[in-house]
Short mmCIF file of C-alpha atoms and ligand atoms in Angstrom, two decimals:
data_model
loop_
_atom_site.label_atom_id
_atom_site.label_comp_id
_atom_site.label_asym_id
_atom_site.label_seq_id
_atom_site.Cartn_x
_atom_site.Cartn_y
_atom_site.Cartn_z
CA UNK A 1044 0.00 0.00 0.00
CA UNK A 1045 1.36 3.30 -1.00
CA UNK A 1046 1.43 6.43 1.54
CA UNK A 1047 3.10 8.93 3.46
CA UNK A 1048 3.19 11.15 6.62
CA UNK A 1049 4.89 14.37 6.08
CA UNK A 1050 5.84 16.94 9.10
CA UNK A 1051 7.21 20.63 9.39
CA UNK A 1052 6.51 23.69 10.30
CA UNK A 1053 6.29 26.62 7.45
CA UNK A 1054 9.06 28.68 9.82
CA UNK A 1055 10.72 25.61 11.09
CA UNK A 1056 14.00 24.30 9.54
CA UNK A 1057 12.93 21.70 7.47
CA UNK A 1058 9.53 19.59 5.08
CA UNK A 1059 10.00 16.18 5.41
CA UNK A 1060 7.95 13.26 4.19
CA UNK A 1061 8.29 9.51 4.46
CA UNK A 1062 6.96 7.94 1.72
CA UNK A 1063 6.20 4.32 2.09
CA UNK A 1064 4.93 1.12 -0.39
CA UNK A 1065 7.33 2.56 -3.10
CA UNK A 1066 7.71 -0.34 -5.67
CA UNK A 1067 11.62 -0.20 -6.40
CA UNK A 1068 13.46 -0.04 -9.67
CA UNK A 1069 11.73 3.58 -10.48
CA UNK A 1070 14.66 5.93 -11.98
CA UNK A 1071 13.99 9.24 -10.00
CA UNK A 1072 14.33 12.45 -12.32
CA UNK A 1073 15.19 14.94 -9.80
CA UNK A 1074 15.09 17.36 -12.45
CA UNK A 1075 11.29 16.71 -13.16
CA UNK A 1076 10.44 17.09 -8.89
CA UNK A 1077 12.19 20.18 -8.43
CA UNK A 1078 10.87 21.93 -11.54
CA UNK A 1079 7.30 20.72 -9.82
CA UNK A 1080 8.90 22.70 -6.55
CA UNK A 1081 9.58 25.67 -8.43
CA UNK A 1082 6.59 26.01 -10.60
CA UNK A 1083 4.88 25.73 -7.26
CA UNK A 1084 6.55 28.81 -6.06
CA UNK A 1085 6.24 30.65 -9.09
CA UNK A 1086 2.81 31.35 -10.01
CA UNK A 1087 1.62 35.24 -10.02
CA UNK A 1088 0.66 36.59 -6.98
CA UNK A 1089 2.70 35.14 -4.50
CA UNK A 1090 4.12 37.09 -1.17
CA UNK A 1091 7.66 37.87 -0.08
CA UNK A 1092 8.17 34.78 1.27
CA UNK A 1093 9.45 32.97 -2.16
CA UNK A 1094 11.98 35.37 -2.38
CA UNK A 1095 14.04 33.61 0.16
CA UNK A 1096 12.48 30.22 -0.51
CA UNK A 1097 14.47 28.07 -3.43
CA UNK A 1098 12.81 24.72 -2.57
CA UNK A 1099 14.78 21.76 -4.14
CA UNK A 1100 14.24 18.30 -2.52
CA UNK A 1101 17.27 16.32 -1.09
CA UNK A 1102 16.68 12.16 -0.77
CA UNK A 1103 17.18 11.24 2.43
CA UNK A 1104 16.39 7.14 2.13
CA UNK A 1105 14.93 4.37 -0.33
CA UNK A 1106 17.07 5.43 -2.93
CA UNK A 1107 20.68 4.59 -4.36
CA UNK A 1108 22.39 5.61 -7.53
CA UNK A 1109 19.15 7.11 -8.78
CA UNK A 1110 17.22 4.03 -8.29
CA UNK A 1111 14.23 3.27 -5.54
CA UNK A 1112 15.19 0.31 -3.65
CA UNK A 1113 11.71 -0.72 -2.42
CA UNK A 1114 12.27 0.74 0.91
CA UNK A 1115 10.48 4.07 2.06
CA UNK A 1116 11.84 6.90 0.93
CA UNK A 1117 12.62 9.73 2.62
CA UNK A 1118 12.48 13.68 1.29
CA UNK A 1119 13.37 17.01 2.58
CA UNK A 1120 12.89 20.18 1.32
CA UNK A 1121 14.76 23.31 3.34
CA UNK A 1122 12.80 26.27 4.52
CA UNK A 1123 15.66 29.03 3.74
CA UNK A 1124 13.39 31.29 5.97
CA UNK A 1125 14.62 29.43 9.10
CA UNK A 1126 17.64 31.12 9.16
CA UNK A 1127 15.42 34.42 10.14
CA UNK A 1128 13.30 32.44 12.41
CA UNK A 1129 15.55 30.33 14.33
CA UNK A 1130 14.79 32.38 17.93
CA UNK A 1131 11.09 32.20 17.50
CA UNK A 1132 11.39 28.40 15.90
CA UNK A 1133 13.66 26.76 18.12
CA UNK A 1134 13.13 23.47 19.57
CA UNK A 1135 14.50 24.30 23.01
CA UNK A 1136 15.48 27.54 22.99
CA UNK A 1137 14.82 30.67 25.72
CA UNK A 1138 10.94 31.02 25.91
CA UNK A 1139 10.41 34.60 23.40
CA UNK A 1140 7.28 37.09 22.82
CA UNK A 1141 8.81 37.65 19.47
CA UNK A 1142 6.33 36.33 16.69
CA UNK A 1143 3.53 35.96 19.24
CA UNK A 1144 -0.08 35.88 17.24
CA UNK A 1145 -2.90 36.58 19.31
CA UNK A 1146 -5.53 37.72 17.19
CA UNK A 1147 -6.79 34.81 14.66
CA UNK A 1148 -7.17 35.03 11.31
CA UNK A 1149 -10.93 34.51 10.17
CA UNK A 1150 -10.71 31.72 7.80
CA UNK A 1151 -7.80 30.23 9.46
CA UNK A 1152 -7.27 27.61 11.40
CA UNK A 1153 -5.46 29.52 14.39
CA UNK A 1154 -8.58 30.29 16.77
CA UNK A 1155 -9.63 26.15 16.70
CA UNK A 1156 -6.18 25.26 16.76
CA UNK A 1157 -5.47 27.66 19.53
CA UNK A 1158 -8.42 26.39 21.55
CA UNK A 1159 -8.17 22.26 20.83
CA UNK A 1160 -4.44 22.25 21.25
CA UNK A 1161 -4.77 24.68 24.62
CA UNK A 1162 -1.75 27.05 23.52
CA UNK A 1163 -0.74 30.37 24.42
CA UNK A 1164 0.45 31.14 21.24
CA UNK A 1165 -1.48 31.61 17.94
CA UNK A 1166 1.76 30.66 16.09
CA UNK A 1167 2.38 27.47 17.49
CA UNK A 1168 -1.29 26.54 15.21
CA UNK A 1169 -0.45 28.85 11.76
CA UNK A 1170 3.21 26.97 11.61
CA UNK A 1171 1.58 23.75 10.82
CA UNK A 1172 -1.90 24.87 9.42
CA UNK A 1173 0.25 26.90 6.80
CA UNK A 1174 0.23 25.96 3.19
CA UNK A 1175 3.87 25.80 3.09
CA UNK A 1176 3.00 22.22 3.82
CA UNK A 1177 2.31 21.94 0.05
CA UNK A 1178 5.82 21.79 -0.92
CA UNK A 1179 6.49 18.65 0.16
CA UNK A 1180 3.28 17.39 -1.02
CA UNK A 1181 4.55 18.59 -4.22
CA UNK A 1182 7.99 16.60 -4.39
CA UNK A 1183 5.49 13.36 -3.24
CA UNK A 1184 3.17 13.61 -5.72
CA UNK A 1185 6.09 14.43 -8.49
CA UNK A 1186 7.87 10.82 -7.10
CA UNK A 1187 4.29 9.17 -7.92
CA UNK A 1188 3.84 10.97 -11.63
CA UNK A 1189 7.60 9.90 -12.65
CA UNK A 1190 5.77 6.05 -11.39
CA UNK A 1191 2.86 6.50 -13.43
CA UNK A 1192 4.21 8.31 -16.43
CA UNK A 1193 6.05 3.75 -16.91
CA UNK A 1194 2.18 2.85 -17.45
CA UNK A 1195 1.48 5.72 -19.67
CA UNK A 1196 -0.01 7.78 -17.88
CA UNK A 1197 0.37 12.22 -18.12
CA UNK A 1198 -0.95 14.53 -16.06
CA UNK A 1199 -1.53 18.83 -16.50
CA UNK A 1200 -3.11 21.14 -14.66
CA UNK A 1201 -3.81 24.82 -15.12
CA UNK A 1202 -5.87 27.51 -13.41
CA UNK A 1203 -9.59 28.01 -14.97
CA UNK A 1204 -10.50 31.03 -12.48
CA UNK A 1205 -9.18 33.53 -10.36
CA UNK A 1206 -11.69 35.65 -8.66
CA UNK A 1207 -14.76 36.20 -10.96
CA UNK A 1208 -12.57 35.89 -14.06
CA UNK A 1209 -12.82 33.09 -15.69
CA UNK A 1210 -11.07 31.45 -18.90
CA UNK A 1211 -12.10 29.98 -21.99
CA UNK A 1212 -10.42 27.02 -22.50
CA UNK A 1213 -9.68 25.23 -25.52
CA UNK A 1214 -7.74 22.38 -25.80
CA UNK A 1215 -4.16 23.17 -27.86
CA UNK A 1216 -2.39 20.59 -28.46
CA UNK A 1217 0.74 22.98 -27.01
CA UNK A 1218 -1.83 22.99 -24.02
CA UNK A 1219 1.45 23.14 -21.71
CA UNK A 1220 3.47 25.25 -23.50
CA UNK A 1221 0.34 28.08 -23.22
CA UNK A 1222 0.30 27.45 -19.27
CA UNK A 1223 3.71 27.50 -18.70
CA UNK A 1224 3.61 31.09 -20.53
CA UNK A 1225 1.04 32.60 -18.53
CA UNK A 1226 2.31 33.89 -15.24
CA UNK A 1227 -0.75 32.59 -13.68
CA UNK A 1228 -0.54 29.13 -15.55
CA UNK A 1229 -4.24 30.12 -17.34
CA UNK A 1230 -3.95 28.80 -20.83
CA UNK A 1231 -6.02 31.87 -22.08
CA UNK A 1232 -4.26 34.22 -22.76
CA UNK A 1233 -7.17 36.74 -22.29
CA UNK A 1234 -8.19 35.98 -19.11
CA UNK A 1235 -4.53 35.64 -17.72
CA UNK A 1236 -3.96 39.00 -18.37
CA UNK A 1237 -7.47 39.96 -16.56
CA UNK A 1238 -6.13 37.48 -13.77
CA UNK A 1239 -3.11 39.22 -13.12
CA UNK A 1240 -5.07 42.73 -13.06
CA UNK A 1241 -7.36 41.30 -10.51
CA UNK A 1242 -4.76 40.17 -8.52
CA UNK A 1243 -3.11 43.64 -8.57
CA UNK A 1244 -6.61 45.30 -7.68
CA UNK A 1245 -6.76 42.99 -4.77
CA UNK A 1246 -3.17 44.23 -3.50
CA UNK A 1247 -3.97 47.68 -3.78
CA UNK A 1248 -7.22 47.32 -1.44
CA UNK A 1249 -5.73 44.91 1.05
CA UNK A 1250 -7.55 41.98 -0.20
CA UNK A 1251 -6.88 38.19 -0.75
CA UNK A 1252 -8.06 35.84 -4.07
CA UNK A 1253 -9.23 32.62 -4.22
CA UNK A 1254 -9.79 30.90 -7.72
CA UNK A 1255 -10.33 27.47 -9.57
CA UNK A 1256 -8.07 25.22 -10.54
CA UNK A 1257 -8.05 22.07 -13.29
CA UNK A 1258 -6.23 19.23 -13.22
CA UNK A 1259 -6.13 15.99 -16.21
CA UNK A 1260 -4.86 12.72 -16.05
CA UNK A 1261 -4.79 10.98 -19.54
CA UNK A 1262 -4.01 7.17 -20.39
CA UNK A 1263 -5.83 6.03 -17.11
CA UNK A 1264 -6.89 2.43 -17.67
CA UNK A 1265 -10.66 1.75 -17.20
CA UNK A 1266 -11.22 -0.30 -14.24
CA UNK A 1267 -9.63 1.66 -11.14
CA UNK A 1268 -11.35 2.14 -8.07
CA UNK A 1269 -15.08 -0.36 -7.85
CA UNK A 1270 -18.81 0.25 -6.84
CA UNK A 1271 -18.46 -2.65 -4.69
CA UNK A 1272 -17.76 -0.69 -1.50
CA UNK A 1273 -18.36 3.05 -0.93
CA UNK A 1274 -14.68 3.65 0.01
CA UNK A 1275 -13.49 2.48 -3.12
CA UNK A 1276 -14.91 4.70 -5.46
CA UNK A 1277 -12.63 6.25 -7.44
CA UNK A 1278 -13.94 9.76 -7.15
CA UNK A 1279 -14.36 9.63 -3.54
CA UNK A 1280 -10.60 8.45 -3.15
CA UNK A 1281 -9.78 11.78 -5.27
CA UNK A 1282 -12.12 13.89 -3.79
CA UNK A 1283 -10.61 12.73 -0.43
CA UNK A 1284 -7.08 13.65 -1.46
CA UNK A 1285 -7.84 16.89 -2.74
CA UNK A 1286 -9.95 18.32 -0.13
CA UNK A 1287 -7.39 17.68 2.21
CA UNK A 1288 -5.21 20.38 0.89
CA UNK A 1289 -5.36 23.62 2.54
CA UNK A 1290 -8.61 26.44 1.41
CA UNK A 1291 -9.87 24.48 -0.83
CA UNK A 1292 -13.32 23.87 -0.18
CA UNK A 1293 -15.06 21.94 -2.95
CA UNK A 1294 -14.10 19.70 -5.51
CA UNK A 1295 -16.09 18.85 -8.96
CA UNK A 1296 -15.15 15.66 -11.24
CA UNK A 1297 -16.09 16.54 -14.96
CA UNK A 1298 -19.16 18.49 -14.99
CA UNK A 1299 -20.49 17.52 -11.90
CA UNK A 1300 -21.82 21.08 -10.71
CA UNK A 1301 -23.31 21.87 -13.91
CA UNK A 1302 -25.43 18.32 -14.55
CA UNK A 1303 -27.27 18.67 -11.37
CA UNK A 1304 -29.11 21.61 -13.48
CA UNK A 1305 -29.68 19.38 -16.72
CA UNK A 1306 -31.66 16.85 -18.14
CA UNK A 1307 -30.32 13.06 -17.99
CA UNK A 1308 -29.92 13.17 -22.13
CA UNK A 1309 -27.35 16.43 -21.60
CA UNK A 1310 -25.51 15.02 -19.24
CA UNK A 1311 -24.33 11.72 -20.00
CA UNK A 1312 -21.54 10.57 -22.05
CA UNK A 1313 -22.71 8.11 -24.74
CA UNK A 1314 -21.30 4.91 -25.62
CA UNK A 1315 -19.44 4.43 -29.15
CA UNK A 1316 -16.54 1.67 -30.22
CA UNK A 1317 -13.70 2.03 -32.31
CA UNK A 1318 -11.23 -0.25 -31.42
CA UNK A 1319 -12.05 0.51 -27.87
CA UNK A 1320 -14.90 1.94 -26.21
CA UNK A 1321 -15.15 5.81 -26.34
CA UNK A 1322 -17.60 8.02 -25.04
CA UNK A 1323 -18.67 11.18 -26.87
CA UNK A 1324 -18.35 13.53 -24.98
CA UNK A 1325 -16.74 13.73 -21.68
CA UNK A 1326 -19.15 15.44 -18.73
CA UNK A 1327 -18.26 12.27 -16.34
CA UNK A 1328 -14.70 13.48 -16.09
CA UNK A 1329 -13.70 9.75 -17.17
CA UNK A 1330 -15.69 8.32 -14.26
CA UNK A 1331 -18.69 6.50 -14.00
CA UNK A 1332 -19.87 4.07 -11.08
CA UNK A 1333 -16.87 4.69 -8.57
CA UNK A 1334 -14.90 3.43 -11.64
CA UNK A 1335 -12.43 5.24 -14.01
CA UNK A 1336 -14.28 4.28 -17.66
CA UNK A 1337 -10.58 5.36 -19.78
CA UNK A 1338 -11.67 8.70 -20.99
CA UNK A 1339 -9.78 11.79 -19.14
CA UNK A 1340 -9.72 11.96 -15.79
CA UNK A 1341 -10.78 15.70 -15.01
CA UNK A 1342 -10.97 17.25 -11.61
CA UNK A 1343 -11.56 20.80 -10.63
CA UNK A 1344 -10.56 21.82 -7.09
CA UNK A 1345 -12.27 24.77 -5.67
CA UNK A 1346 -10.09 27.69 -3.12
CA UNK A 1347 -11.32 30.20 -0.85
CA UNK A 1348 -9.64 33.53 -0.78
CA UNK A 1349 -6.23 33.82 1.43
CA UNK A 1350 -7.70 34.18 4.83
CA UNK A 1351 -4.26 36.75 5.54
CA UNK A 1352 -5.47 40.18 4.16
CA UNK A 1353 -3.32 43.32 4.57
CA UNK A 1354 -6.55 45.15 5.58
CA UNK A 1355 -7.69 42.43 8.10
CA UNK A 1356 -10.95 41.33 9.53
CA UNK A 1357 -12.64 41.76 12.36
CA UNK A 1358 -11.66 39.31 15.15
CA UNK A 1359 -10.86 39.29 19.12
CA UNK A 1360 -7.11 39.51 21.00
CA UNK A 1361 -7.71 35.88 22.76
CA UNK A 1362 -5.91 37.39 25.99
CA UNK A 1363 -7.85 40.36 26.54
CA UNK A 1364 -11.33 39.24 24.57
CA UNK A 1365 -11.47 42.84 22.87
CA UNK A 1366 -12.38 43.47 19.92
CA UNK A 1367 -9.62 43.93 17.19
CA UNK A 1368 -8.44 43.22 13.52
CA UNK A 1369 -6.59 40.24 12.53
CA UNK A 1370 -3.06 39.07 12.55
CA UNK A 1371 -1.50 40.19 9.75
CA UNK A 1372 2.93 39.62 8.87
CA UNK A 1373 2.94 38.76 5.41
CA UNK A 1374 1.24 36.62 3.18
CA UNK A 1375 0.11 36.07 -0.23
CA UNK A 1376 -2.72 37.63 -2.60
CA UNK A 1377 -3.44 34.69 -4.09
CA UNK A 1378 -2.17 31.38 -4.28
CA UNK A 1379 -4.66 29.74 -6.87
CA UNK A 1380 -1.72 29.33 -9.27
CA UNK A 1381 0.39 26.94 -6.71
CA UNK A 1382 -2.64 25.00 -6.00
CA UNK A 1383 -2.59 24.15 -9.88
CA UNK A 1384 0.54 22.17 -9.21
CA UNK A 1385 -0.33 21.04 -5.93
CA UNK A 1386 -2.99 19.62 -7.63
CA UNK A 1387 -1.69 18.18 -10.05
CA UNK A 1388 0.97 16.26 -7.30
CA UNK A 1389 -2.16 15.36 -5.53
CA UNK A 1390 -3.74 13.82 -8.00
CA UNK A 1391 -0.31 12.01 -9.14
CA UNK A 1392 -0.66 10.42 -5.39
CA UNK A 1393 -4.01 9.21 -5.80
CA UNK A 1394 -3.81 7.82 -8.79
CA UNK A 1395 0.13 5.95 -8.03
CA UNK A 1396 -2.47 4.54 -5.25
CA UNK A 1397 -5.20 3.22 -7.06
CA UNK A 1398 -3.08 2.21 -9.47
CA UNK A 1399 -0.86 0.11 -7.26
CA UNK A 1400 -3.83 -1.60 -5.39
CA UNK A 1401 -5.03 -2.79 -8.75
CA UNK A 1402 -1.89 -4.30 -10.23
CA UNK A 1403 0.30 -4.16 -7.16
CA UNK A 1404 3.79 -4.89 -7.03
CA UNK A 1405 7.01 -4.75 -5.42
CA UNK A 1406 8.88 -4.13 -8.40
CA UNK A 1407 7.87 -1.05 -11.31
CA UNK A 1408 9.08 -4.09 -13.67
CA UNK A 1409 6.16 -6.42 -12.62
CA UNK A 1410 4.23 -3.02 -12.12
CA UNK A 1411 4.87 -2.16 -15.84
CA UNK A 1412 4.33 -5.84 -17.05
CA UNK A 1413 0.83 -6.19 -15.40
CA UNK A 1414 -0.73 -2.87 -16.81
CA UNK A 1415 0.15 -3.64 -19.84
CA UNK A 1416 -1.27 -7.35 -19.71
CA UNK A 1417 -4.35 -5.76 -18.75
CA UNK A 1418 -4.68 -3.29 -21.44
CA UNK A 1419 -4.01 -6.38 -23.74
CA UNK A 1420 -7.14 -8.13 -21.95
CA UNK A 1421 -9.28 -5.02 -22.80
CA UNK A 1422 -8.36 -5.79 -26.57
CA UNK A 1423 -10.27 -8.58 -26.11
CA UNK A 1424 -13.04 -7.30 -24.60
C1 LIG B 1718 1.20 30.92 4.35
C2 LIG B 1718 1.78 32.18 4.54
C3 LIG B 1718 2.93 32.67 3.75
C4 LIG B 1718 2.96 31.89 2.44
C5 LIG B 1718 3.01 30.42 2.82
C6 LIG B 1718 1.68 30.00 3.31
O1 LIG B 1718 4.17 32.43 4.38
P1 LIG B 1718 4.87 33.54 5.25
O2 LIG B 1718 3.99 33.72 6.46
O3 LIG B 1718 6.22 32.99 5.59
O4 LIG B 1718 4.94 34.78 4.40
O5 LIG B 1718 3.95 32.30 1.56
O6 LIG B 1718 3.35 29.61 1.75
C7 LIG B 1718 4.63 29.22 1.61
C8 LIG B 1718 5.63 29.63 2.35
C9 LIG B 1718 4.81 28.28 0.50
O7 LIG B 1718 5.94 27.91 0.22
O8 LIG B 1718 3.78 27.93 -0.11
C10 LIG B 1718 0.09 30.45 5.18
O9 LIG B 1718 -0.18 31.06 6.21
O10 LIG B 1718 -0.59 29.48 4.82
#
């Protein structure tokens, strides 16, 4: 079974992730994670803090001479920041005031966090709750795409919406080259441009931006995930996955949203065969019945604004109970751009998953050989 536990705090010296049920033999392209890690960092919109930030991921176990060996593998990225932080972040250290936070952030986790883990300090909650988390989630999810990418497998992702501006997307066949040009990694070039005045508007009034975000996975065998059981639906496994990253707060597979409002003839996908079966149209996002059918997989993930806004929002000091505005140090406008690629990574995990409980192995040899077995069987079929 494939997984991992990461740990770190976004001021704390170091991301670190164990990742387990690695099947060995996989060639790691370090090159390919740490361009994930800077895209990440890149996107339009971003706050001071990736200035100092160059992530780059260092292997700590489960690998030699390039190769996984089959046991878990261990990755760090550093936080550069630490450096400015190492008084406040310190393990054992002299007790400081420096840094304190003591009015939450609406939005945030800090005031639950400050209440369920009965702290005196609003910080020792935002270190951990912070997205800076993602990084590492990043270089994981890169490990699993360079896995499925040996079963033919390719993912992309790309931002549909920032604010109320939304793109027009049309599928290029230079589909990456067009996101990779945008500095908000929106394939239209319209709307990018529209994106990236938004985002300036909401720096010059103190505000924060949330957006949408697309992700594809193409060459997905039909078959993963089953109806059999209502934890192994496909689409809850993903949905799962990608709620779980931080301020996002819905998730959509295909058209999901938008065929509640139709009629049952608009909204399905019908049924041709040439060679293989093919579907029309694609509104299911490649799933039907808990079940990946072998169109596209296609996932939107949903974000909330940044709940750190220069001009703040009301909230309480939790010392004094008075009323006051909230914490504010630095942060970003809008991060909608690096959830693109943390989506992307998180989608890589899910799928590495699924696709290892189907045709698991211990070896990406055996891994290789039984995917393509089974895409042989469908032939038949
Ligand atoms: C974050 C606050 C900001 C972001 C951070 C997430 O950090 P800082 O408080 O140091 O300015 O830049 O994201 C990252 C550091 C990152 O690498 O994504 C938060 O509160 O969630």
């Amino acid at each position: 079974m494939l997984r991992f536990l990461d740990a770190g705090e976004s001021h704390g010296k170091l991301l670190v992730a164990i990742v387990d049920g690695f099947p060995s033999g996989l060639k790691i392209d370090v090159d390919f994670v740490n361009r994930q890690l800077l895209l990440r960092q890149s996107g339009y919109g971003r706050g001071g803090r990736q200035k100092i930030e160059k992530d780059t991921v260092e292997f700590l176990s489960g690998v030699r001479f390039g190769e996984t060996i089959g046991s878990p593998v261990t990755i760090a990225i550093k936080n550069m920041d630490f450096d400015n932080w190492k008084n406040i972040m310190t393990p054992f250290g002299k007790h400081t005031q420096e840094g304190k936070v003591i009015r939450p952030r609406p939005g945030h986790a800090d005031l639950t966090g400050y209440l369920k883990y009965d702290r005196e300090d609003i910080r020792d909650v935002l270190e951990r709750s912070s997205a800076r988390e993602t990084a590492i989630r990043t270089a994981v999810g890169a490990l699993c795409e360079l896995l499925l990418k040996e079963v033919g497998v390719s993912l992309v992702s790309f931002v549909v919406a920032i604010g109320k501006i939304k793109a027009n997307i049309e599928f290029y066949d230079d589909i990456e080259k067009k996101i990779l040009n945008s500095p908000v990694f929106c394939p239209d070039e319209k709307a990018s441009d529209l994106m990236i005045a938004k985002i300036e508007e909401a720096k010059r009034g103190g505000e924060s931006l949330g957006g949408v975000v697309e992700a594809i996975a193409k060459g997905v065998v039909p078959g993963l995930g089953s109806y059999t059981q209502w934890d192994r639906r496909i689409d809850a496994q993903l949905a799962f996955g990608l709620m779980g990253i931080q301020a996002v707060k819905a998730i959509e597979i295909g058209e999901g949203f938008g065929n509640a409002f139709k009629f049952g003839s608009e909204a399905h996908d019908e049924i041709y065969y040439d060679n293989s079966y093919k579907r029309y149209t694609n509104r299911a996002g490649g799933i039907e019945g808990g079940m990946s059918n072998g169109e596209d997989i296609v996932v939107k993930a949903y974000m909330k604004p940044i709940p750190t806004l220069k001009k703040g929002l009301k909230s309480v000091n939790v010392e004094t109970h008075e009323k006051g505005i909230s914490h504010f140090e630095r942060s970003d406008i809008c991060a909608v751009p690096a959830l693109s690629i943390v989506v992307r990574s998180v989608l890589a995990f899910e799928l590495a998953y699924i696709y290892l409980e189907k045709f698991g192995s211990d070896t990406v040899k055996e891994f290789v050989k039984r995917v393509s077995e089974y895409k042989e069987y469908l032939k038949t079929k």
